[in-house]
Amino acid sequence: MKKSLILLVLAMSASVATAAGTLRLDAAPVGEIDPAKARDYADSISVFNIYDALLADKPGGGFGPSLATDWTVDGTTYTFTLRDDVTFSSGNKLTADDVVFSMNRMLKLGQGYSYLFSALDSIKAVDSHTVQFTLKQPFAPFLMALKRAWIVDSKTVKANGENWLSQNSAGSGAYVVKSHNPQSLTVFEKRDKYWAKSNPKAPDTVRLSYGLKAATVRASIIKGTHDLSSQWLPPEVLKALDNSGKAKMAKEYAGGQLYIKMNAQRPPFDDIHCRRAMVEVFDYATAIKMIAINNTVSMGGAANGTIPAGLMGYDASMPAFSQNIENAKAHLAQCKYKASDLDIELSWMAEVPLEERFALLLQSNLKSIGVKSHVKKVPWTLFQDLSTKPDTTPHVTQIFITSNTGDPDALLYQQYHSDAKGGWAGTGWLYTDAMDAMLDTARSESDVAKRTQLYKDINKKIVDTAPAIFAYDMIALMALSNRVTWSALEDRDKAYTTGAYNVRFIDAEIND
């Protein structure tokens, strides 16, 4: 009897120890784990933990070696030397062939972050640990873009087929995928040996849930059964968690904005005066109040252009946007469409309930100048389909967009260059040869001072054409359980530049 009791106690202790090594977080659906298809924030969380790239962010800013130990640049040719001590989760060693395979696969599929590499002309393996990229023309942010060129185990992928990566992992990262349902849950386990970093306090198991309701997240964090919320919790829920004593506010300075985009290829927004009326009528001050958690913590700050504070090209001399009803009425009077004939569809993302509030705010603002509108909830997957054509894209769409590399090219090219049209970031459908030329020139300029001025010019040009309401500069706020310490999310001096890289599980520490 005593022996049975002892065994039971030991079993319970083991169970507690295992539970203490589990990290639980959530994100908005859908979760894509194929690195060549990943594009959303939830996708990035997964792939940054499963895969590595040639280069990676450094704590506090900047980037440096990762799978590559060093590199040389000769004109438009970049040559990288690979580490010789990296193994994939299969046990296969990293070689230059894996880099060539991964890049070619991404470009062939044409999904995910492939648009960052449109300047790439060729890639070849010089030898087993040397790989060479040649660009078609100069591309200043190429090195920063490589942070999102994740390398897969080519032997494993070839043995299992292309679609295998949608349910399984073949990376060299700190974690492997144990199970994956893109609508509900992905389970990760820490590798016994990871070449880059050892952290015994990092979670052994991670459960990433998709689409949890705000009330569920709030109750679970207070109860101690959830650790990190998504960045899409309503402000009052974050405020309640901040006041609960069970959680703290984790921050990620996202390098992006909430853009309320107007479809310039559908009436009435093919008329610039109708677009400018929208920019003038929006109540920016109320929007900022709506995202405040307390007197010192907020989900964002006032915007003064399309480039947020902290990115190259941000122009502090430009005034912050503010509501001006008289200007809105004046522009509306110059629009070729009668205000009384309009009924504008204001869409918001079903998975981000916060957006409904801004849609309702804008609806109220439009009513004040005699414009009728209706609010419509659109699921993310449907939104992506609708965004592929101007005639199916709603009049007005709300979308949070960030620089995926920390460079303004990654923020602006996907929104305003005609080569990227049809993507969900380009729902303004405002493309011109002049803007294409400006963006192409800026991404080709290597001189930092000149490039900075080019982006200031682009910033002003975009604001003048009024493709969107630039609602606010985004700060991603997440509720973090007190049982977890996560330096990249709690200390800005240790934070990484690239969004979602801050949510690397190997950096988290379980304090149970």
PDB file of N, CA and C in Angstrom, residues 367-451:
ATOM      1  N   LYS A 367     -21.658  59.867 -41.071  1.00  0.00           N
ATOM      2  CA  LYS A 367     -23.030  60.347 -40.880  1.00  0.00           C
ATOM      3  C   LYS A 367     -23.044  61.854 -40.632  1.00  0.00           C
ATOM      4  N   SER A 368     -21.982  62.348 -39.955  1.00  0.00           N
ATOM      5  CA  SER A 368     -21.921  63.772 -39.627  1.00  0.00           C
ATOM      6  C   SER A 368     -21.761  64.662 -40.863  1.00  0.00           C
ATOM      7  N   ILE A 369     -21.349  64.067 -41.988  1.00  0.00           N
ATOM      8  CA  ILE A 369     -21.233  64.854 -43.235  1.00  0.00           C
ATOM      9  C   ILE A 369     -22.233  64.372 -44.289  1.00  0.00           C
ATOM     10  N   GLY A 370     -23.235  63.598 -43.828  1.00  0.00           N
ATOM     11  CA  GLY A 370     -24.322  63.207 -44.715  1.00  0.00           C
ATOM     12  C   GLY A 370     -24.050  62.034 -45.619  1.00  0.00           C
ATOM     13  N   VAL A 371     -23.091  61.176 -45.253  1.00  0.00           N
ATOM     14  CA  VAL A 371     -22.761  60.002 -46.068  1.00  0.00           C
ATOM     15  C   VAL A 371     -23.251  58.737 -45.358  1.00  0.00           C
ATOM     16  N   LYS A 372     -24.037  57.941 -46.073  1.00  0.00           N
ATOM     17  CA  LYS A 372     -24.553  56.703 -45.527  1.00  0.00           C
ATOM     18  C   LYS A 372     -23.505  55.596 -45.691  1.00  0.00           C
ATOM     19  N   SER A 373     -23.442  54.687 -44.718  1.00  0.00           N
ATOM     20  CA  SER A 373     -22.509  53.558 -44.804  1.00  0.00           C
ATOM     21  C   SER A 373     -23.079  52.382 -44.034  1.00  0.00           C
ATOM     22  N   HIS A 374     -22.553  51.208 -44.307  1.00  0.00           N
ATOM     23  CA  HIS A 374     -22.964  50.017 -43.563  1.00  0.00           C
ATOM     24  C   HIS A 374     -21.727  49.207 -43.210  1.00  0.00           C
ATOM     25  N   VAL A 375     -21.756  48.581 -42.049  1.00  0.00           N
ATOM     26  CA  VAL A 375     -20.611  47.843 -41.508  1.00  0.00           C
ATOM     27  C   VAL A 375     -20.792  46.360 -41.803  1.00  0.00           C
ATOM     28  N   LYS A 376     -19.688  45.721 -42.255  1.00  0.00           N
ATOM     29  CA  LYS A 376     -19.763  44.297 -42.613  1.00  0.00           C
ATOM     30  C   LYS A 376     -18.569  43.540 -42.060  1.00  0.00           C
ATOM     31  N   LYS A 377     -18.830  42.429 -41.405  1.00  0.00           N
ATOM     32  CA  LYS A 377     -17.784  41.552 -40.881  1.00  0.00           C
ATOM     33  C   LYS A 377     -17.344  40.571 -41.961  1.00  0.00           C
ATOM     34  N   VAL A 378     -16.020  40.449 -42.152  1.00  0.00           N
ATOM     35  CA  VAL A 378     -15.480  39.571 -43.199  1.00  0.00           C
ATOM     36  C   VAL A 378     -14.431  38.648 -42.591  1.00  0.00           C
ATOM     37  N   PRO A 379     -14.588  37.323 -42.704  1.00  0.00           N
ATOM     38  CA  PRO A 379     -13.564  36.394 -42.217  1.00  0.00           C
ATOM     39  C   PRO A 379     -12.249  36.577 -42.982  1.00  0.00           C
ATOM     40  N   TRP A 380     -11.144  36.305 -42.310  1.00  0.00           N
ATOM     41  CA  TRP A 380      -9.811  36.520 -42.891  1.00  0.00           C
ATOM     42  C   TRP A 380      -9.613  35.767 -44.196  1.00  0.00           C
ATOM     43  N   THR A 381     -10.005  34.506 -44.234  1.00  0.00           N
ATOM     44  CA  THR A 381      -9.793  33.719 -45.459  1.00  0.00           C
ATOM     45  C   THR A 381     -10.590  34.293 -46.626  1.00  0.00           C
ATOM     46  N   LEU A 382     -11.813  34.744 -46.355  1.00  0.00           N
ATOM     47  CA  LEU A 382     -12.619  35.369 -47.409  1.00  0.00           C
ATOM     48  C   LEU A 382     -12.011  36.695 -47.818  1.00  0.00           C
ATOM     49  N   PHE A 383     -11.518  37.453 -46.850  1.00  0.00           N
ATOM     50  CA  PHE A 383     -10.883  38.739 -47.137  1.00  0.00           C
ATOM     51  C   PHE A 383      -9.725  38.557 -48.115  1.00  0.00           C
ATOM     52  N   GLN A 384      -8.913  37.531 -47.909  1.00  0.00           N
ATOM     53  CA  GLN A 384      -7.785  37.286 -48.812  1.00  0.00           C
ATOM     54  C   GLN A 384      -8.262  36.997 -50.226  1.00  0.00           C
ATOM     55  N   ASP A 385      -9.356  36.242 -50.350  1.00  0.00           N
ATOM     56  CA  ASP A 385      -9.906  35.944 -51.679  1.00  0.00           C
ATOM     57  C   ASP A 385     -10.476  37.199 -52.333  1.00  0.00           C
ATOM     58  N   LEU A 386     -11.215  37.996 -51.559  1.00  0.00           N
ATOM     59  CA  LEU A 386     -11.818  39.207 -52.099  1.00  0.00           C
ATOM     60  C   LEU A 386     -10.761  40.197 -52.572  1.00  0.00           C
ATOM     61  N   SER A 387      -9.605  40.183 -51.893  1.00  0.00           N
ATOM     62  CA  SER A 387      -8.556  41.170 -52.163  1.00  0.00           C
ATOM     63  C   SER A 387      -7.818  40.953 -53.471  1.00  0.00           C
ATOM     64  N   THR A 388      -8.051  39.843 -54.126  1.00  0.00           N
ATOM     65  CA  THR A 388      -7.296  39.529 -55.345  1.00  0.00           C
ATOM     66  C   THR A 388      -7.754  40.336 -56.559  1.00  0.00           C
ATOM     67  N   LYS A 389      -8.968  40.932 -56.489  1.00  0.00           N
ATOM     68  CA  LYS A 389      -9.491  41.704 -57.617  1.00  0.00           C
ATOM     69  C   LYS A 389     -10.117  42.998 -57.105  1.00  0.00           C
ATOM     70  N   PRO A 390      -9.971  44.090 -57.852  1.00  0.00           N
ATOM     71  CA  PRO A 390     -10.545  45.355 -57.390  1.00  0.00           C
ATOM     72  C   PRO A 390     -12.070  45.345 -57.314  1.00  0.00           C
ATOM     73  N   ASP A 391     -12.728  44.600 -58.225  1.00  0.00           N
ATOM     74  CA  ASP A 391     -14.187  44.630 -58.233  1.00  0.00           C
ATOM     75  C   ASP A 391     -14.810  43.786 -57.122  1.00  0.00           C
ATOM     76  N   THR A 392     -13.991  42.950 -56.438  1.00  0.00           N
ATOM     77  CA  THR A 392     -14.515  42.194 -55.303  1.00  0.00           C
ATOM     78  C   THR A 392     -14.015  42.738 -53.965  1.00  0.00           C
ATOM     79  N   THR A 393     -12.985  43.580 -54.002  1.00  0.00           N
ATOM     80  CA  THR A 393     -12.485  44.204 -52.781  1.00  0.00           C
ATOM     81  C   THR A 393     -13.512  45.214 -52.278  1.00  0.00           C
ATOM     82  N   PRO A 394     -13.883  45.175 -50.998  1.00  0.00           N
ATOM     83  CA  PRO A 394     -14.872  46.127 -50.467  1.00  0.00           C
ATOM     84  C   PRO A 394     -14.426  47.575 -50.627  1.00  0.00           C
ATOM     85  N   HIS A 395     -15.406  48.492 -50.498  1.00  0.00           N
ATOM     86  CA  HIS A 395     -15.091  49.922 -50.559  1.00  0.00           C
ATOM     87  C   HIS A 395     -13.982  50.288 -49.581  1.00  0.00           C
ATOM     88  N   VAL A 396     -14.157  49.849 -48.339  1.00  0.00           N
ATOM     89  CA  VAL A 396     -13.231  50.208 -47.266  1.00  0.00           C
ATOM     90  C   VAL A 396     -12.825  48.951 -46.521  1.00  0.00           C
ATOM     91  N   THR A 397     -11.528  48.783 -46.329  1.00  0.00           N
ATOM     92  CA  THR A 397     -11.019  47.620 -45.593  1.00  0.00           C
ATOM     93  C   THR A 397     -10.058  48.096 -44.516  1.00  0.00           C
ATOM     94  N   GLN A 398     -10.114  47.430 -43.375  1.00  0.00           N
ATOM     95  CA  GLN A 398      -9.184  47.729 -42.287  1.00  0.00           C
ATOM     96  C   GLN A 398      -8.137  46.627 -42.227  1.00  0.00           C
ATOM     97  N   ILE A 399      -6.887  47.037 -42.149  1.00  0.00           N
ATOM     98  CA  ILE A 399      -5.827  46.031 -42.118  1.00  0.00           C
ATOM     99  C   ILE A 399      -4.621  46.569 -41.361  1.00  0.00           C
ATOM    100  N   PHE A 400      -4.102  45.758 -40.460  1.00  0.00           N
ATOM    101  CA  PHE A 400      -2.849  46.078 -39.785  1.00  0.00           C
ATOM    102  C   PHE A 400      -1.711  45.556 -40.653  1.00  0.00           C
ATOM    103  N   ILE A 401      -0.788  46.425 -41.039  1.00  0.00           N
ATOM    104  CA  ILE A 401       0.338  46.025 -41.876  1.00  0.00           C
ATOM    105  C   ILE A 401       1.618  46.511 -41.223  1.00  0.00           C
ATOM    106  N   THR A 402       2.606  45.640 -41.165  1.00  0.00           N
ATOM    107  CA  THR A 402       3.891  45.984 -40.567  1.00  0.00           C
ATOM    108  C   THR A 402       5.022  45.750 -41.567  1.00  0.00           C
ATOM    109  N   SER A 403       6.172  46.328 -41.270  1.00  0.00           N
ATOM    110  CA  SER A 403       7.365  46.034 -42.055  1.00  0.00           C
ATOM    111  C   SER A 403       7.865  44.670 -41.616  1.00  0.00           C
ATOM    112  N   ASN A 404       7.882  43.733 -42.522  1.00  0.00           N
ATOM    113  CA  ASN A 404       8.236  42.363 -42.163  1.00  0.00           C
ATOM    114  C   ASN A 404       9.727  42.152 -41.972  1.00  0.00           C
ATOM    115  N   THR A 405      10.522  43.192 -42.271  1.00  0.00           N
ATOM    116  CA  THR A 405      11.970  43.069 -42.121  1.00  0.00           C
ATOM    117  C   THR A 405      12.580  44.203 -41.303  1.00  0.00           C
ATOM    118  N   GLY A 406      11.792  45.235 -40.994  1.00  0.00           N
ATOM    119  CA  GLY A 406      12.336  46.413 -40.345  1.00  0.00           C
ATOM    120  C   GLY A 406      12.793  47.465 -41.345  1.00  0.00           C
ATOM    121  N   ASP A 407      12.534  47.239 -42.623  1.00  0.00           N
ATOM    122  CA  ASP A 407      12.897  48.173 -43.686  1.00  0.00           C
ATOM    123  C   ASP A 407      11.616  48.716 -44.312  1.00  0.00           C
ATOM    124  N   PRO A 408      11.572  50.009 -44.695  1.00  0.00           N
ATOM    125  CA  PRO A 408      10.344  50.563 -45.275  1.00  0.00           C
ATOM    126  C   PRO A 408       9.936  49.912 -46.588  1.00  0.00           C
ATOM    127  N   ASP A 409      10.895  49.352 -47.311  1.00  0.00           N
ATOM    128  CA  ASP A 409      10.551  48.669 -48.559  1.00  0.00           C
ATOM    129  C   ASP A 409       9.558  47.543 -48.304  1.00  0.00           C
ATOM    130  N   ALA A 410       9.772  46.794 -47.217  1.00  0.00           N
ATOM    131  CA  ALA A 410       8.890  45.671 -46.902  1.00  0.00           C
ATOM    132  C   ALA A 410       7.499  46.142 -46.519  1.00  0.00           C
ATOM    133  N   LEU A 411       7.400  47.348 -45.983  1.00  0.00           N
ATOM    134  CA  LEU A 411       6.100  47.903 -45.607  1.00  0.00           C
ATOM    135  C   LEU A 411       5.347  48.459 -46.812  1.00  0.00           C
ATOM    136  N   LEU A 412       6.054  49.186 -47.681  1.00  0.00           N
ATOM    137  CA  LEU A 412       5.396  49.946 -48.736  1.00  0.00           C
ATOM    138  C   LEU A 412       5.249  49.206 -50.058  1.00  0.00           C
ATOM    139  N   TYR A 413       6.239  48.382 -50.403  1.00  0.00           N
ATOM    140  CA  TYR A 413       6.216  47.718 -51.706  1.00  0.00           C
ATOM    141  C   TYR A 413       4.966  46.838 -51.847  1.00  0.00           C
ATOM    142  N   GLN A 414       4.624  46.121 -50.785  1.00  0.00           N
ATOM    143  CA  GLN A 414       3.474  45.207 -50.849  1.00  0.00           C
ATOM    144  C   GLN A 414       2.144  45.959 -50.936  1.00  0.00           C
ATOM    145  N   GLN A 415       2.166  47.250 -50.593  1.00  0.00           N
ATOM    146  CA  GLN A 415       0.928  48.026 -50.623  1.00  0.00           C
ATOM    147  C   GLN A 415       0.765  48.854 -51.889  1.00  0.00           C
ATOM    148  N   TYR A 416       1.878  49.388 -52.404  1.00  0.00           N
ATOM    149  CA  TYR A 416       1.763  50.433 -53.415  1.00  0.00           C
ATOM    150  C   TYR A 416       2.494  50.166 -54.727  1.00  0.00           C
ATOM    151  N   HIS A 417       3.183  49.034 -54.854  1.00  0.00           N
ATOM    152  CA  HIS A 417       3.851  48.738 -56.124  1.00  0.00           C
ATOM    153  C   HIS A 417       2.979  47.801 -56.952  1.00  0.00           C
ATOM    154  N   SER A 418       2.856  48.088 -58.235  1.00  0.00           N
ATOM    155  CA  SER A 418       1.952  47.315 -59.100  1.00  0.00           C
ATOM    156  C   SER A 418       2.376  45.855 -59.234  1.00  0.00           C
ATOM    157  N   ASP A 419       3.666  45.554 -59.027  1.00  0.00           N
ATOM    158  CA  ASP A 419       4.099  44.162 -59.100  1.00  0.00           C
ATOM    159  C   ASP A 419       3.512  43.314 -57.979  1.00  0.00           C
ATOM    160  N   ALA A 420       3.034  43.964 -56.912  1.00  0.00           N
ATOM    161  CA  ALA A 420       2.482  43.229 -55.765  1.00  0.00           C
ATOM    162  C   ALA A 420       0.963  43.251 -55.740  1.00  0.00           C
ATOM    163  N   LYS A 421       0.340  43.764 -56.795  1.00  0.00           N
ATOM    164  CA  LYS A 421      -1.120  43.889 -56.786  1.00  0.00           C
ATOM    165  C   LYS A 421      -1.796  42.512 -56.666  1.00  0.00           C
ATOM    166  N   GLY A 422      -2.932  42.506 -56.019  1.00  0.00           N
ATOM    167  CA  GLY A 422      -3.664  41.264 -55.809  1.00  0.00           C
ATOM    168  C   GLY A 422      -3.416  40.644 -54.457  1.00  0.00           C
ATOM    169  N   GLY A 423      -2.491  41.223 -53.672  1.00  0.00           N
ATOM    170  CA  GLY A 423      -2.238  40.736 -52.321  1.00  0.00           C
ATOM    171  C   GLY A 423      -3.133  41.448 -51.320  1.00  0.00           C
ATOM    172  N   TRP A 424      -3.294  40.856 -50.148  1.00  0.00           N
ATOM    173  CA  TRP A 424      -4.229  41.428 -49.174  1.00  0.00           C
ATOM    174  C   TRP A 424      -3.768  42.782 -48.634  1.00  0.00           C
ATOM    175  N   ALA A 425      -2.473  43.108 -48.777  1.00  0.00           N
ATOM    176  CA  ALA A 425      -1.987  44.399 -48.287  1.00  0.00           C
ATOM    177  C   ALA A 425      -2.307  45.537 -49.251  1.00  0.00           C
ATOM    178  N   GLY A 426      -2.721  45.227 -50.462  1.00  0.00           N
ATOM    179  CA  GLY A 426      -2.917  46.247 -51.484  1.00  0.00           C
ATOM    180  C   GLY A 426      -4.364  46.565 -51.786  1.00  0.00           C
ATOM    181  N   THR A 427      -5.223  46.536 -50.760  1.00  0.00           N
ATOM    182  CA  THR A 427      -6.654  46.717 -51.006  1.00  0.00           C
ATOM    183  C   THR A 427      -7.035  48.152 -51.349  1.00  0.00           C
ATOM    184  N   GLY A 428      -6.063  49.080 -51.359  1.00  0.00           N
ATOM    185  CA  GLY A 428      -6.334  50.434 -51.843  1.00  0.00           C
ATOM    186  C   GLY A 428      -6.400  50.497 -53.361  1.00  0.00           C
ATOM    187  N   TRP A 429      -5.762  49.535 -54.032  1.00  0.00           N
ATOM    188  CA  TRP A 429      -5.782  49.439 -55.490  1.00  0.00           C
ATOM    189  C   TRP A 429      -5.432  50.779 -56.161  1.00  0.00           C
ATOM    190  N   LEU A 430      -4.438  51.448 -55.603  1.00  0.00           N
ATOM    191  CA  LEU A 430      -3.985  52.718 -56.174  1.00  0.00           C
ATOM    192  C   LEU A 430      -2.541  52.549 -56.633  1.00  0.00           C
ATOM    193  N   TYR A 431      -2.371  52.255 -57.917  1.00  0.00           N
ATOM    194  CA  TYR A 431      -1.040  52.007 -58.481  1.00  0.00           C
ATOM    195  C   TYR A 431      -0.782  52.980 -59.629  1.00  0.00           C
ATOM    196  N   THR A 432       0.415  53.541 -59.635  1.00  0.00           N
ATOM    197  CA  THR A 432       0.800  54.454 -60.718  1.00  0.00           C
ATOM    198  C   THR A 432       2.223  54.154 -61.149  1.00  0.00           C
ATOM    199  N   ASP A 433       2.524  54.494 -62.381  1.00  0.00           N
ATOM    200  CA  ASP A 433       3.892  54.316 -62.873  1.00  0.00           C
ATOM    201  C   ASP A 433       4.867  55.159 -62.060  1.00  0.00           C
ATOM    202  N   ALA A 434       4.421  56.355 -61.653  1.00  0.00           N
ATOM    203  CA  ALA A 434       5.296  57.249 -60.896  1.00  0.00           C
ATOM    204  C   ALA A 434       5.655  56.649 -59.543  1.00  0.00           C
ATOM    205  N   MET A 435       4.679  56.047 -58.867  1.00  0.00           N
ATOM    206  CA  MET A 435       4.968  55.434 -57.565  1.00  0.00           C
ATOM    207  C   MET A 435       5.839  54.193 -57.740  1.00  0.00           C
ATOM    208  N   ASP A 436       5.586  53.405 -58.761  1.00  0.00           N
ATOM    209  CA  ASP A 436       6.452  52.246 -59.044  1.00  0.00           C
ATOM    210  C   ASP A 436       7.899  52.690 -59.190  1.00  0.00           C
ATOM    211  N   ALA A 437       8.101  53.773 -59.949  1.00  0.00           N
ATOM    212  CA  ALA A 437       9.464  54.268 -60.192  1.00  0.00           C
ATOM    213  C   ALA A 437      10.108  54.770 -58.902  1.00  0.00           C
ATOM    214  N   MET A 438       9.351  55.448 -58.063  1.00  0.00           N
ATOM    215  CA  MET A 438       9.890  55.951 -56.803  1.00  0.00           C
ATOM    216  C   MET A 438      10.299  54.804 -55.873  1.00  0.00           C
ATOM    217  N   LEU A 439       9.448  53.791 -55.789  1.00  0.00           N
ATOM    218  CA  LEU A 439       9.759  52.641 -54.936  1.00  0.00           C
ATOM    219  C   LEU A 439      10.950  51.856 -55.481  1.00  0.00           C
ATOM    220  N   ASP A 440      11.027  51.707 -56.799  1.00  0.00           N
ATOM    221  CA  ASP A 440      12.159  50.992 -57.404  1.00  0.00           C
ATOM    222  C   ASP A 440      13.470  51.735 -57.162  1.00  0.00           C
ATOM    223  N   THR A 441      13.427  53.051 -57.268  1.00  0.00           N
ATOM    224  CA  THR A 441      14.635  53.852 -57.034  1.00  0.00           C
ATOM    225  C   THR A 441      15.087  53.745 -55.581  1.00  0.00           C
ATOM    226  N   ALA A 442      14.136  53.815 -54.662  1.00  0.00           N
ATOM    227  CA  ALA A 442      14.473  53.775 -53.235  1.00  0.00           C
ATOM    228  C   ALA A 442      15.068  52.433 -52.825  1.00  0.00           C
ATOM    229  N   ARG A 443      14.555  51.362 -53.375  1.00  0.00           N
ATOM    230  CA  ARG A 443      15.081  50.047 -52.983  1.00  0.00           C
ATOM    231  C   ARG A 443      16.429  49.743 -53.637  1.00  0.00           C
ATOM    232  N   SER A 444      16.778  50.543 -54.652  1.00  0.00           N
ATOM    233  CA  SER A 444      18.069  50.344 -55.325  1.00  0.00           C
ATOM    234  C   SER A 444      19.175  51.231 -54.768  1.00  0.00           C
ATOM    235  N   GLU A 445      18.815  52.227 -53.979  1.00  0.00           N
ATOM    236  CA  GLU A 445      19.790  53.202 -53.471  1.00  0.00           C
ATOM    237  C   GLU A 445      20.519  52.648 -52.251  1.00  0.00           C
ATOM    238  N   SER A 446      21.843  52.628 -52.301  1.00  0.00           N
ATOM    239  CA  SER A 446      22.630  52.073 -51.201  1.00  0.00           C
ATOM    240  C   SER A 446      23.054  53.128 -50.185  1.00  0.00           C
ATOM    241  N   ASP A 447      23.091  54.395 -50.591  1.00  0.00           N
ATOM    242  CA  ASP A 447      23.476  55.462 -49.674  1.00  0.00           C
ATOM    243  C   ASP A 447      22.338  55.713 -48.679  1.00  0.00           C
ATOM    244  N   VAL A 448      22.621  55.582 -47.391  1.00  0.00           N
ATOM    245  CA  VAL A 448      21.578  55.654 -46.364  1.00  0.00           C
ATOM    246  C   VAL A 448      20.890  57.009 -46.333  1.00  0.00           C
ATOM    247  N   ALA A 449      21.658  58.082 -46.390  1.00  0.00           N
ATOM    248  CA  ALA A 449      21.079  59.421 -46.335  1.00  0.00           C
ATOM    249  C   ALA A 449      20.170  59.684 -47.535  1.00  0.00           C
ATOM    250  N   LYS A 450      20.638  59.295 -48.722  1.00  0.00           N
ATOM    251  CA  LYS A 450      19.830  59.483 -49.922  1.00  0.00           C
ATOM    252  C   LYS A 450      18.571  58.618 -49.876  1.00  0.00           C
ATOM    253  N   ARG A 451      18.746  57.414 -49.392  1.00  0.00           N
ATOM    254  CA  ARG A 451      17.603  56.491 -49.321  1.00  0.00           C
ATOM    255  C   ARG A 451      16.558  56.999 -48.327  1.00  0.00           C
TER     256      ARG A 451
END
